[in-house]
Coordinates of C-alpha atoms and ligand atoms in Angstrom, one line a residue:
X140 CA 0.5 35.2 145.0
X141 CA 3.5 36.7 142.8
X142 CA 2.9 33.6 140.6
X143 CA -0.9 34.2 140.4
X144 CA -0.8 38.2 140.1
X145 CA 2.4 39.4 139.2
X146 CA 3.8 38.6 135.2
X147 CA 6.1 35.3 135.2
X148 CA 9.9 35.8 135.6
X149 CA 12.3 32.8 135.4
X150 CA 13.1 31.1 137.7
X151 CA 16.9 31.8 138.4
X152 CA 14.9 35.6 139.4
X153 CA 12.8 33.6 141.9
X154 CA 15.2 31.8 144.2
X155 CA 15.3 34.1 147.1
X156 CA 12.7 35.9 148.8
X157 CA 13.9 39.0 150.0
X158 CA 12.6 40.3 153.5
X159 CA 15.3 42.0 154.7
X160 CA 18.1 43.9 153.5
X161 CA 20.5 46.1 155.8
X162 CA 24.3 46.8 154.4
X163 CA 25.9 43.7 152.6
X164 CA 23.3 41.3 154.5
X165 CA 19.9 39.8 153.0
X166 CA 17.6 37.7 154.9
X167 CA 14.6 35.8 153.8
X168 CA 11.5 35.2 155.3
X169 CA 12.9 31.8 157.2
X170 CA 15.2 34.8 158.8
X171 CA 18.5 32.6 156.4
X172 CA 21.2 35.5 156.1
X173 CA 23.3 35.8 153.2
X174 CA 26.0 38.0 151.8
X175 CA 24.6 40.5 149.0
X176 CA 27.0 40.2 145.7
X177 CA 24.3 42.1 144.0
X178 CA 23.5 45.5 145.9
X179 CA 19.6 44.3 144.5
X180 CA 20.7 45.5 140.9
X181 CA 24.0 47.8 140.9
X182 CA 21.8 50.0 143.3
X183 CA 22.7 49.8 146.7
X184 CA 26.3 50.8 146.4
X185 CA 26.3 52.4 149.5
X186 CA 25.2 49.5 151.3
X187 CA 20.8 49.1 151.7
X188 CA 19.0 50.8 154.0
X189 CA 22.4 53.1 154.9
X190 CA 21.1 54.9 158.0
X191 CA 21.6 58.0 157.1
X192 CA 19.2 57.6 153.5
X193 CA 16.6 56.0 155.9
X194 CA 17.1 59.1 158.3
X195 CA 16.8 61.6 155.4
X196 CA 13.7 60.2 153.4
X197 CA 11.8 59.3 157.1
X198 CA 12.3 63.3 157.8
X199 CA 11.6 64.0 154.2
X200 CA 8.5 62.2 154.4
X201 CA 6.7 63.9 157.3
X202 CA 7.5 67.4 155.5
X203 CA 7.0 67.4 151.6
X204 CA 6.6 63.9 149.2
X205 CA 5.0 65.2 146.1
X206 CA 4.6 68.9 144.2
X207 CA 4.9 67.9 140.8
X208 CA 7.4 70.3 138.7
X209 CA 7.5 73.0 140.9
X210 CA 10.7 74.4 143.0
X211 CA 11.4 72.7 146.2
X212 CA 14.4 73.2 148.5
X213 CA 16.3 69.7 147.5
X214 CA 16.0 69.8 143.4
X215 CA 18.2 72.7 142.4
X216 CA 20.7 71.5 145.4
X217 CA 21.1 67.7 143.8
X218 CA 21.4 69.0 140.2
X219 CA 24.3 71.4 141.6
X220 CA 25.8 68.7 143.4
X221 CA 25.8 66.2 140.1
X222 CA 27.0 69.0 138.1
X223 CA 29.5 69.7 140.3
X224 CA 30.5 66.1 140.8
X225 CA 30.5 65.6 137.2
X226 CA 32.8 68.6 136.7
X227 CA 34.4 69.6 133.4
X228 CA 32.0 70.7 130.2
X229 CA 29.1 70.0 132.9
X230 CA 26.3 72.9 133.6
X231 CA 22.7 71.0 134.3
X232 CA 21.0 68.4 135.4
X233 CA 17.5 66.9 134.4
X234 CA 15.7 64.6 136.7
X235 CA 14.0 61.5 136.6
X236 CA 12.5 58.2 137.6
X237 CA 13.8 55.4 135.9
X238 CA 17.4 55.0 133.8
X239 CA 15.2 54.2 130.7
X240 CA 13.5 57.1 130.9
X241 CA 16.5 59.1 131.4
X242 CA 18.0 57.5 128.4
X243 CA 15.2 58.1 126.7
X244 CA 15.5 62.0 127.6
X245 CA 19.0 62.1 126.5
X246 CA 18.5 60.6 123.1
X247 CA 15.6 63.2 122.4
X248 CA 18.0 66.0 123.9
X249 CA 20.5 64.7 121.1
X250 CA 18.4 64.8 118.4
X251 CA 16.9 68.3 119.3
X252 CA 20.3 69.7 119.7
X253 CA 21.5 68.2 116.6
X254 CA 18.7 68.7 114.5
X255 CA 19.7 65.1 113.4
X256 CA 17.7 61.2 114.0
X257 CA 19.9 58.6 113.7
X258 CA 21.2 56.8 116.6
X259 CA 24.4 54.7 116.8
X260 CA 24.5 51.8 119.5
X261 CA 26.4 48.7 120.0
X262 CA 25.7 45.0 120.0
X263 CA 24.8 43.8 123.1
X264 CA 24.2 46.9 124.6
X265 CA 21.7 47.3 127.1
X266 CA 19.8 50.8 127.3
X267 CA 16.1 49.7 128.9
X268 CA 13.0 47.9 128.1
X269 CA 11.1 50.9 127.2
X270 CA 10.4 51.0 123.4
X271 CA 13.4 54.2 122.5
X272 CA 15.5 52.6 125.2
X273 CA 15.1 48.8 123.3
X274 CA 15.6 50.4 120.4
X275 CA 18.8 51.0 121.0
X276 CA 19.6 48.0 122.3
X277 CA 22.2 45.2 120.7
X278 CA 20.8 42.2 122.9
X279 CA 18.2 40.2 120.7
X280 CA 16.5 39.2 124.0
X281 CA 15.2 42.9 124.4
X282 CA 14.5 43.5 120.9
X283 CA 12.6 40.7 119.7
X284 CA 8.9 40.8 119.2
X285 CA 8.3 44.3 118.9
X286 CA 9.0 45.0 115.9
X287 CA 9.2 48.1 114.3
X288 CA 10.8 49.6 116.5
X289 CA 12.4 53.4 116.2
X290 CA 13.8 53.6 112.8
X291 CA 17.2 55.5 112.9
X292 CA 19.6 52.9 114.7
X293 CA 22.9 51.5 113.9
X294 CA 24.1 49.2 115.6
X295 CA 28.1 48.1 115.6
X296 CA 30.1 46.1 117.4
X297 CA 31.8 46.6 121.3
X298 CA 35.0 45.8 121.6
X299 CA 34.2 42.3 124.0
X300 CA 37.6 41.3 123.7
X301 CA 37.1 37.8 125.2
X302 CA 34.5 37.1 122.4
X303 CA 35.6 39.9 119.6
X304 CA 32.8 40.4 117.6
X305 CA 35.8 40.8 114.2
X306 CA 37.6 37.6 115.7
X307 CA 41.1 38.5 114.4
X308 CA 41.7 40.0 117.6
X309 CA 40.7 38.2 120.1
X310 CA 42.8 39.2 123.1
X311 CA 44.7 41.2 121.7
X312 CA 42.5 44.1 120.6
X313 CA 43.3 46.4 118.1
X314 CA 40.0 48.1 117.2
X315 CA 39.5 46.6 113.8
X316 CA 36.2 46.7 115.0
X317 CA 36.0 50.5 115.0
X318 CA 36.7 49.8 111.0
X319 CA 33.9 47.8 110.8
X320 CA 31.9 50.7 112.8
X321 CA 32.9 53.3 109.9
X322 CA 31.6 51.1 107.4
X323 CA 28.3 50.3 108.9
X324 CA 28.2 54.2 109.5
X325 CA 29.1 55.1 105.8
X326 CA 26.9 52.1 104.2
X327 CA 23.4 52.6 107.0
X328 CA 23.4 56.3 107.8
X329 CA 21.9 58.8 105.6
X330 CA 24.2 61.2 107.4
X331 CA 22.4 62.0 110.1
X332 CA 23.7 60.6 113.2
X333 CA 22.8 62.9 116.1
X334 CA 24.5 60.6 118.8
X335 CA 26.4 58.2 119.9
X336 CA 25.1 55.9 122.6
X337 CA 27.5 53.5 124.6
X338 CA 27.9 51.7 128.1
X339 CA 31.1 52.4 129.9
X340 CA 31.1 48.7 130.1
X341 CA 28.5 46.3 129.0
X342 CA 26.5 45.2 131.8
X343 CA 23.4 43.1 131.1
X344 CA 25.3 42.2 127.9
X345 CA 28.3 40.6 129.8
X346 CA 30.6 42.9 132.0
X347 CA 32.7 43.0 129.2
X348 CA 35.7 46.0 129.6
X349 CA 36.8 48.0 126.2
X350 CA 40.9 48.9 126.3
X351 CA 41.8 52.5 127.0
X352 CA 42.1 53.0 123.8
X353 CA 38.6 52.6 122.6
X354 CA 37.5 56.3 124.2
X355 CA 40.0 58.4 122.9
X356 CA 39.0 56.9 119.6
X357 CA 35.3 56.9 119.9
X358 CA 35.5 60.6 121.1
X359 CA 37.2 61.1 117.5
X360 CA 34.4 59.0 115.9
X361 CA 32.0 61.5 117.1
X362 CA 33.7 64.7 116.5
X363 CA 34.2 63.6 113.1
X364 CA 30.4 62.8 112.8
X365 CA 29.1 65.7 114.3
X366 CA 27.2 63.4 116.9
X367 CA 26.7 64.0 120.5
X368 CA 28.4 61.2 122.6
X369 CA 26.1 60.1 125.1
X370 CA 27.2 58.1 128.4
X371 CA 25.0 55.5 129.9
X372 CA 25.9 55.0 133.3
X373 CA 23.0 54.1 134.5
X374 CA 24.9 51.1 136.6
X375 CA 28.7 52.3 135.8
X376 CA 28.0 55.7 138.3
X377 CA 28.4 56.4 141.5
X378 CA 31.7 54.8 142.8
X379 CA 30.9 51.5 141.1
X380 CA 33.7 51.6 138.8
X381 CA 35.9 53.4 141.0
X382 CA 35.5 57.1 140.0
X383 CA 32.0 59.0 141.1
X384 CA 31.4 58.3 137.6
X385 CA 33.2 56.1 135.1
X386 CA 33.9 58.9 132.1
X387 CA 36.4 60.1 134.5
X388 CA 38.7 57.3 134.6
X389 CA 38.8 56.6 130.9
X390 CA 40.1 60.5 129.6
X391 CA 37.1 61.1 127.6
X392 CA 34.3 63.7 128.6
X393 CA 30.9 62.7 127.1
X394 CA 28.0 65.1 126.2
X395 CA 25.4 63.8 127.8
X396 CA 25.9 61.7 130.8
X397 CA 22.5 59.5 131.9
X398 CA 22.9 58.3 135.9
X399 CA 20.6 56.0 137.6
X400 CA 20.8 53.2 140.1
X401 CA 23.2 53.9 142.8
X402 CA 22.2 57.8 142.5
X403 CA 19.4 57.7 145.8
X404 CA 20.5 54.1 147.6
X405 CA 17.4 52.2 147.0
X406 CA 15.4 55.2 146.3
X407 CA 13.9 55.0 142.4
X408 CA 15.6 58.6 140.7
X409 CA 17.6 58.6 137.5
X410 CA 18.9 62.0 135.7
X411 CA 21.1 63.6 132.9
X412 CA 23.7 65.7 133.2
X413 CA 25.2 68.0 130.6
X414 CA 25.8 71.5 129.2
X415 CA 22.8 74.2 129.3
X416 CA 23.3 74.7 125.8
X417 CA 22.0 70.7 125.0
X418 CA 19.6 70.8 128.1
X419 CA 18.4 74.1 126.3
X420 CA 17.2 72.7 123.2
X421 CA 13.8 71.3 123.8
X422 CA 11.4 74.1 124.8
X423 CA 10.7 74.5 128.6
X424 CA 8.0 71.8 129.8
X425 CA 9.5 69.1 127.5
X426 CA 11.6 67.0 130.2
X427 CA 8.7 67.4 132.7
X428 CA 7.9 64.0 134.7
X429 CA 5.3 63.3 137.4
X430 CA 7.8 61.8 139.5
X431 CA 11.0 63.7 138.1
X432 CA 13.0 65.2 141.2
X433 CA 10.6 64.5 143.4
X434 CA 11.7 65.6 146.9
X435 CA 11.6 62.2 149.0
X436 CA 14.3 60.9 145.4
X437 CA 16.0 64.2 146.1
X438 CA 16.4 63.9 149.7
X439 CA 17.5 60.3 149.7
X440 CA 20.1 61.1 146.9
X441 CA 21.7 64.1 148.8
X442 CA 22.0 61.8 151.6
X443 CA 24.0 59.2 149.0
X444 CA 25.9 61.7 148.2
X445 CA 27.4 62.3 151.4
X446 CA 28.0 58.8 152.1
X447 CA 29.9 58.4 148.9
X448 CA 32.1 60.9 149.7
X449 CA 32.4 60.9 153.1
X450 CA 33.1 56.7 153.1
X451 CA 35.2 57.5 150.2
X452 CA 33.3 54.2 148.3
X453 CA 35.1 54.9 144.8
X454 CA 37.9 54.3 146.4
X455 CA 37.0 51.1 148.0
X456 CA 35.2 49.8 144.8
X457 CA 39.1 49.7 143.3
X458 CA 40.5 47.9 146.1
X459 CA 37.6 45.8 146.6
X460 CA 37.4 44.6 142.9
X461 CA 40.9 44.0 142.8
X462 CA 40.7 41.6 145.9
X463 CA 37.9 40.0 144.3
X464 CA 39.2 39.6 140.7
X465 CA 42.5 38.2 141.8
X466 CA 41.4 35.7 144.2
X467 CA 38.8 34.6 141.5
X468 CA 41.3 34.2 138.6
X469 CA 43.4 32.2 140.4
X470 CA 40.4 30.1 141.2
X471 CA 39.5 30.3 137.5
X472 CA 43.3 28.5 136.6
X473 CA 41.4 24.8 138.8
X474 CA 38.4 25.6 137.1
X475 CA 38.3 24.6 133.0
X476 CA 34.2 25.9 132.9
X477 CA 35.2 29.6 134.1
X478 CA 36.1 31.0 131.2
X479 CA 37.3 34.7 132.0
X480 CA 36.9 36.8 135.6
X481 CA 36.6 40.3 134.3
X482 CA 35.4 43.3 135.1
X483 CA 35.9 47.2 136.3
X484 CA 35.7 48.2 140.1
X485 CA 33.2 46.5 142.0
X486 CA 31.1 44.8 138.5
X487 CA 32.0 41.6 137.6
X488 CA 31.4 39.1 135.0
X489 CA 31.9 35.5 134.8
X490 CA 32.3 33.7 131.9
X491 CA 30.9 30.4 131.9
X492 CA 32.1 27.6 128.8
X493 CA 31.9 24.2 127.9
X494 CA 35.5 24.7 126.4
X495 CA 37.7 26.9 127.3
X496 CA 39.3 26.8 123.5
X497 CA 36.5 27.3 121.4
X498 CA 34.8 29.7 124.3
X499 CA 31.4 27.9 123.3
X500 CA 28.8 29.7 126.5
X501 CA 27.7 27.4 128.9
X502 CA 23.9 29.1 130.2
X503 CA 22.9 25.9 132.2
X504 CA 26.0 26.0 134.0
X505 CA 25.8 29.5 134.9
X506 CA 21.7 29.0 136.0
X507 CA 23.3 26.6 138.1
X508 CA 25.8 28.5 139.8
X509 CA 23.0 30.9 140.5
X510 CA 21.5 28.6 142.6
X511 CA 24.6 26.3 144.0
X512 CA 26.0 30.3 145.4
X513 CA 22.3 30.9 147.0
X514 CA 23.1 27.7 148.6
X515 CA 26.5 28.3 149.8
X516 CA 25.1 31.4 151.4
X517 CA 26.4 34.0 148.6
X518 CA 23.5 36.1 146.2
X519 CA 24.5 36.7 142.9
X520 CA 23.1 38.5 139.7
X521 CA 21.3 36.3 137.1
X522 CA 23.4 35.2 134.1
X523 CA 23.9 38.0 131.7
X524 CA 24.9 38.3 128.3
X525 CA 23.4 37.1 124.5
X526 CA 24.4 33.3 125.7
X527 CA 23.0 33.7 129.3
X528 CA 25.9 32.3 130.3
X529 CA 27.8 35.4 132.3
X530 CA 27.3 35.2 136.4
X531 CA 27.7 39.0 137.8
X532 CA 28.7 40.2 141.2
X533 CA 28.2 44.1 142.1
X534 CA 28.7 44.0 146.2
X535 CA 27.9 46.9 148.1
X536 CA 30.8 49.3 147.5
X537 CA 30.2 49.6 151.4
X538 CA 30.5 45.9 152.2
X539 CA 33.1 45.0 155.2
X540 CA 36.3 43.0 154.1
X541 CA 35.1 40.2 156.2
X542 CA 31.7 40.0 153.8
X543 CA 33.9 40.1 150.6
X544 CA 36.5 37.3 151.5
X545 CA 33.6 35.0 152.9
X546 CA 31.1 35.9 150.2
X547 CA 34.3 35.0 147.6
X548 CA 34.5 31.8 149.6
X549 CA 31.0 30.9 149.4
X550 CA 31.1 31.7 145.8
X551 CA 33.9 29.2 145.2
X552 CA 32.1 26.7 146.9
X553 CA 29.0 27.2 144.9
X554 CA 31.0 27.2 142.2
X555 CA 32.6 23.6 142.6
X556 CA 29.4 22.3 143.6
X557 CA 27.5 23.4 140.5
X558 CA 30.4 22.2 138.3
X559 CA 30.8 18.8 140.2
X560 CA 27.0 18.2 140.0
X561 CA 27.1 19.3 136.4
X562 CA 30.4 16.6 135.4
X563 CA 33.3 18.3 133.1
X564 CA 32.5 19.7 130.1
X565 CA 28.5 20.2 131.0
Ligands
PLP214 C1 23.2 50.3 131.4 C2 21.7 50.4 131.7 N1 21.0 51.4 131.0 C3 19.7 51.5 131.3 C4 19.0 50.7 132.1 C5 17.5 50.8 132.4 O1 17.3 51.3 133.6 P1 15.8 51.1 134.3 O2 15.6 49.6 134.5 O3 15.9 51.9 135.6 O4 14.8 51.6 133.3 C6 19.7 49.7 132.8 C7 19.1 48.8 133.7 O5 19.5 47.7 134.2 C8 21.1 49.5 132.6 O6 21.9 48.6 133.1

């Protein structure tokens, strides 16, 4: 039926059937378990169907699902909450559906506020398949094909260490690249940047990590410019990179800040958070949604909320990601294919090459650990990044130390098997 009905998706999407999924555990139909490395797509940090979400939207549900735009008990409570969360410059909160249409919100908010159109962005960036989101993006995968798209973007490059887009510094970063970025500025813009849009980390382009001292600087880029710096956290919020939300660990305080994923566990709800003077700038009415804030989103977020902080998950994301990117670096030193293990809290990359000197990407081999760590009993994300050949695990913030260390196992086995199958240097 999904073949006959549904549009096609490749076919590293299409290996498991999902029937169920309760904390770090999926089953399939056949009722095989396996250990989520996923949490679906950076969503289920707290673990799926957490008990007390499911208690939440099944009371929600019986009392008040829908009322368009207007006040309900939950809404103003979850945008004081992310405010408060958020903390610092933070005063309001928009809400919405999907992270692409939240980044879409924040862009327009930018340019309102600004009175300015131009939009910088980086290569390989990943914003949303909605036409402003796409835009945006630096991945030629989401671009191509629908051309024109917005006019007003500038794209530079992200400091991807591991493959530099300058090359001079290739693991040892200096920020030439930031150079380059005032150049492309000074030679595309027509002086009108109104933001700055940029992923903590990139995560469909690779789970590649900037140095510390890419923020500080980037901050200055913007104050210098007059642009608004805008925060797509989309997948870096909510614990997974081991603040509530990753600004906070990098000593730089963006503008706008756009949250999605992990905000409702499972539930679909995205927002913006910022000052009142930005959220102020388009005329009431303008950020309206049919599904914005809609109280079974709100109620299910609330709920998220409480688990985060009451299972202190940020927390555990550090600890967890540590175990995991030790244990697979050392595997990485038997293992000539796997690049680089890299990654911030709980969202890792790996990098997948035919030789680990000239770094050349290796997509078959990462399709094919897809599949060997499905075998092994392990689900991991799709390869990522331009080459398609960058294997990412997100588990459950929530998942038990027992699910980690055998789902690392499992993934080491897959691993071996997909290399042995695929001979050295495939
Ligand atoms: C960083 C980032 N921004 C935006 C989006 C788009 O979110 P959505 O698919 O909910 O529209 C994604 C989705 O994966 C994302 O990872």
């Amino acid at each position: 039926m999904e073949e006959r009905y549904l549009p096609r998706s490749p076919l590293v999407h299409q290996h498991l059937v999902w029937d169920t999924a309760v904390g770090s555990r999926v089953e399939d139909p056949t009722g095989r378990q396996l250990i989520d490395f996923t949490s679906g797509v950076l969503v289920a940090n707290i673990g799926h169907s957490h008990p007390r979400v499911v208690e939440a939207i099944t009371r929600q549900a019986g009392r008040l699902l829908n009322c368009y735009d207007a006040p309900h008990p939950l809404r103003g409570e979850v945008a004081r909450r992310l405010v408060e969360a958020a903390g610092e410059t933070f005063e309001a909160a928009a809400l919405f559906t999907t992270g692409s249409e939240a980044i879409d919100a924040g862009t327009k908010l930018a340019k309102a506020f600004t009175g300015r159109w131009e939009v910088v962005s980086f290569v390989e960036g990943f914003h949303g398949r909605s036409v402003g989101p796409a835009s945006s993006s630096g991945l030629a995968s989401v671009r191509r094909g629908f051309g024109p798209l917005i006019p007003g973007t500038i794209v530079v490059p992200y400091p991807a260490s591991f493959r530099c887009p300058v090359r001079h510094c290739r693991d040892a970063c200096d920020l030439t690249c930031l150079q380059v970025t005032r150049t492309l500025i000074r030679a595309n813009s027509t002086g009108n940047v109104a933001a700055v849009l940029v992923e903590p980390y990139l995560g469909a382009g690779g789970a590649h990590v900037p140095p510390a001292a890419f923020w500080p600087a980037l901050r200055e880029l913007c104050d210098e410019l007059g642009a608004l710096l805008i925060f797509d956290e989309v997948q870096a919020s909510f614990g997974r990179t081991g603040a509530m939300f990753a600004f906070q660990s990098l000593g730089v305080v963006p503008d706008i800040l756009v949250v999605a994923k992990g905000i409702a566990g499972g539930v679909p709800m995205s927002a913006i958070v910022t000052s009142r003077a930005i959220l102020d700038a388009l005329p009431p009415g303008s950020l309206g949604s049919t599904y914005g804030g809609n109280p079974l989103a709100c109620a299910a977020c609330l709920a998220t909320l409480d688990v985060l902080e009451s299972e202190s998950l940020a927390a555990a994301a550090l600890t967890k990601g540590h175990f995991l990117i030790d244990v697979l670096t050392d595997f990485a030193l038997r293992v000539p294919q796997l690049g680089e293990v890299r990654g911030i809290g709980l969202s890792l990359g790996l990098d997948f090459v035919t030789d680990r000197d000239t770094r050349t990407p290796n997509p078959r081999l990462a399709e094919a650990v897809v599949f060997a760590a499905d075998a092994a009993g392990v689900v991991v994300l799709p390869p990522a990044g331009e080459g398609g050949n960058v294997v990412r695990l997100a588990p459950p913030l929530s998942i038990p130390e027992a699910d980690l260390h055998e789902g690392a196992e499992r993934l080491m086995r897959g691993i071996s098997q997909a290399v042995d199958s695929f001979g050295h240097g495939a």
